[in-house]
């Protein structure tokens, strides 16, 4: 729900996100009409869309809310290659000071985790020492570097 400083930007966000992802589509748009104040006519009452086969909903609300986007919710993107990580990072990252350990924030304040699939396997199958080395390596990274993580896993970093 787009509230507070991002209220009225839901459609812009949906259009942006569906432009970033190759497998994306907008399934439905429902707009606020005249007389539905405090919501502005034409803003999104509800939009249904999908990214990489996952369905999402987005809406604007001009009512007073005691919440906003924060790190309690983030979207996780598993990437097979460094090129994928670089692509999504370049497209989505808009708040450099929020970048840490593969996390970024987009221009709407939504948090994303851009995670190499290789790291999942390292953390699941590695020895205690390997997991510790990979963890120490990624804790100092902003955007993940797959080759550096692999070197840490091998113990040659």
PDB file of C-alpha atoms in Angstrom, residues 1-82:
ATOM      1  CA  UNK A   1       0.000   0.000   0.000  1.00  0.00           C
ATOM      2  CA  UNK A   2       1.435   3.329  -1.090  1.00  0.00           C
ATOM      3  CA  UNK A   3       0.793   5.775   1.747  1.00  0.00           C
ATOM      4  CA  UNK A   4       2.279   9.018   3.040  1.00  0.00           C
ATOM      5  CA  UNK A   5       5.049  10.402   0.838  1.00  0.00           C
ATOM      6  CA  UNK A   6       4.598   7.676  -1.799  1.00  0.00           C
ATOM      7  CA  UNK A   7       0.788   7.903  -1.994  1.00  0.00           C
ATOM      8  CA  UNK A   8      -0.190   8.399  -5.634  1.00  0.00           C
ATOM      9  CA  UNK A   9       2.916   6.591  -6.914  1.00  0.00           C
ATOM     10  CA  UNK A  10       1.563   3.021  -7.032  1.00  0.00           C
ATOM     11  CA  UNK A  11       0.947   3.072 -10.768  1.00  0.00           C
ATOM     12  CA  UNK A  12       4.382   4.536 -11.435  1.00  0.00           C
ATOM     13  CA  UNK A  13       5.887   1.757  -9.301  1.00  0.00           C
ATOM     14  CA  UNK A  14       3.936  -1.006 -11.040  1.00  0.00           C
ATOM     15  CA  UNK A  15       4.964   0.347 -14.435  1.00  0.00           C
ATOM     16  CA  UNK A  16       8.578   0.628 -13.312  1.00  0.00           C
ATOM     17  CA  UNK A  17       8.772  -2.867 -11.818  1.00  0.00           C
ATOM     18  CA  UNK A  18       7.102  -4.478 -14.829  1.00  0.00           C
ATOM     19  CA  UNK A  19       9.651  -2.712 -17.067  1.00  0.00           C
ATOM     20  CA  UNK A  20      12.580  -4.092 -15.026  1.00  0.00           C
ATOM     21  CA  UNK A  21      11.548  -7.748 -15.080  1.00  0.00           C
ATOM     22  CA  UNK A  22      11.502  -9.698 -18.318  1.00  0.00           C
ATOM     23  CA  UNK A  23       8.658 -11.927 -17.127  1.00  0.00           C
ATOM     24  CA  UNK A  24       6.166  -9.321 -15.962  1.00  0.00           C
ATOM     25  CA  UNK A  25       2.648  -8.209 -16.718  1.00  0.00           C
ATOM     26  CA  UNK A  26      -0.110  -6.007 -15.392  1.00  0.00           C
ATOM     27  CA  UNK A  27      -3.255  -8.080 -14.994  1.00  0.00           C
ATOM     28  CA  UNK A  28      -5.786  -5.502 -13.777  1.00  0.00           C
ATOM     29  CA  UNK A  29      -6.078  -1.830 -12.888  1.00  0.00           C
ATOM     30  CA  UNK A  30      -8.885  -0.314 -10.826  1.00  0.00           C
ATOM     31  CA  UNK A  31      -8.782   3.444 -10.233  1.00  0.00           C
ATOM     32  CA  UNK A  32     -10.366   5.717  -7.666  1.00  0.00           C
ATOM     33  CA  UNK A  33     -13.194   7.717  -9.145  1.00  0.00           C
ATOM     34  CA  UNK A  34     -14.672  11.118  -8.495  1.00  0.00           C
ATOM     35  CA  UNK A  35     -16.029  11.498  -4.980  1.00  0.00           C
ATOM     36  CA  UNK A  36     -13.760   8.919  -3.348  1.00  0.00           C
ATOM     37  CA  UNK A  37     -11.802  11.475  -1.358  1.00  0.00           C
ATOM     38  CA  UNK A  38      -9.399  11.700   0.306  1.00  0.00           C
ATOM     39  CA  UNK A  39      -8.023   9.527  -2.512  1.00  0.00           C
ATOM     40  CA  UNK A  40      -7.284  11.419  -5.682  1.00  0.00           C
ATOM     41  CA  UNK A  41      -9.348  10.550  -8.727  1.00  0.00           C
ATOM     42  CA  UNK A  42      -7.358   8.354 -11.111  1.00  0.00           C
ATOM     43  CA  UNK A  43      -4.921   6.962  -8.551  1.00  0.00           C
ATOM     44  CA  UNK A  44      -4.796   3.222  -8.010  1.00  0.00           C
ATOM     45  CA  UNK A  45      -7.513   1.676  -5.929  1.00  0.00           C
ATOM     46  CA  UNK A  46      -5.925  -1.653  -6.846  1.00  0.00           C
ATOM     47  CA  UNK A  47      -3.518  -3.065  -9.411  1.00  0.00           C
ATOM     48  CA  UNK A  48      -2.820  -6.756  -9.915  1.00  0.00           C
ATOM     49  CA  UNK A  49       0.512  -7.560 -11.539  1.00  0.00           C
ATOM     50  CA  UNK A  50       3.090 -10.327 -11.683  1.00  0.00           C
ATOM     51  CA  UNK A  51       6.884 -10.400 -11.657  1.00  0.00           C
ATOM     52  CA  UNK A  52       8.675 -13.636 -12.568  1.00  0.00           C
ATOM     53  CA  UNK A  53       5.416 -15.544 -12.105  1.00  0.00           C
ATOM     54  CA  UNK A  54       4.744 -14.170  -8.602  1.00  0.00           C
ATOM     55  CA  UNK A  55       1.484 -12.255  -8.229  1.00  0.00           C
ATOM     56  CA  UNK A  56       1.359  -8.929  -6.402  1.00  0.00           C
ATOM     57  CA  UNK A  57      -1.163  -6.252  -5.604  1.00  0.00           C
ATOM     58  CA  UNK A  58      -0.562  -2.532  -5.189  1.00  0.00           C
ATOM     59  CA  UNK A  59      -2.787   0.324  -4.117  1.00  0.00           C
ATOM     60  CA  UNK A  60      -2.678   3.963  -3.122  1.00  0.00           C
ATOM     61  CA  UNK A  61      -4.303   5.235   0.059  1.00  0.00           C
ATOM     62  CA  UNK A  62      -4.503   8.889   1.042  1.00  0.00           C
ATOM     63  CA  UNK A  63      -5.910   8.029   4.454  1.00  0.00           C
ATOM     64  CA  UNK A  64      -3.742   8.471   7.538  1.00  0.00           C
ATOM     65  CA  UNK A  65      -1.784   5.279   8.200  1.00  0.00           C
ATOM     66  CA  UNK A  66       0.673   4.422  10.939  1.00  0.00           C
ATOM     67  CA  UNK A  67       2.864   2.375   8.611  1.00  0.00           C
ATOM     68  CA  UNK A  68       5.000   2.769   5.516  1.00  0.00           C
ATOM     69  CA  UNK A  69       7.422   0.604   3.581  1.00  0.00           C
ATOM     70  CA  UNK A  70      10.247  -0.630   5.801  1.00  0.00           C
ATOM     71  CA  UNK A  71      12.776  -3.433   6.016  1.00  0.00           C
ATOM     72  CA  UNK A  72      10.307  -5.793   7.713  1.00  0.00           C
ATOM     73  CA  UNK A  73       9.221  -6.742   4.192  1.00  0.00           C
ATOM     74  CA  UNK A  74      11.621  -7.237   1.323  1.00  0.00           C
ATOM     75  CA  UNK A  75      11.449  -8.959  -2.022  1.00  0.00           C
ATOM     76  CA  UNK A  76      14.167 -11.540  -2.620  1.00  0.00           C
ATOM     77  CA  UNK A  77      15.604 -12.055  -6.085  1.00  0.00           C
ATOM     78  CA  UNK A  78      17.730 -15.155  -6.561  1.00  0.00           C
ATOM     79  CA  UNK A  79      20.268 -14.602  -9.332  1.00  0.00           C
ATOM     80  CA  UNK A  80      22.311 -17.277 -11.090  1.00  0.00           C
ATOM     81  CA  UNK A  81      24.981 -14.965 -12.515  1.00  0.00           C
ATOM     82  CA  UNK A  82      26.875 -11.814 -11.630  1.00  0.00           C
TER      83      UNK A  82
END
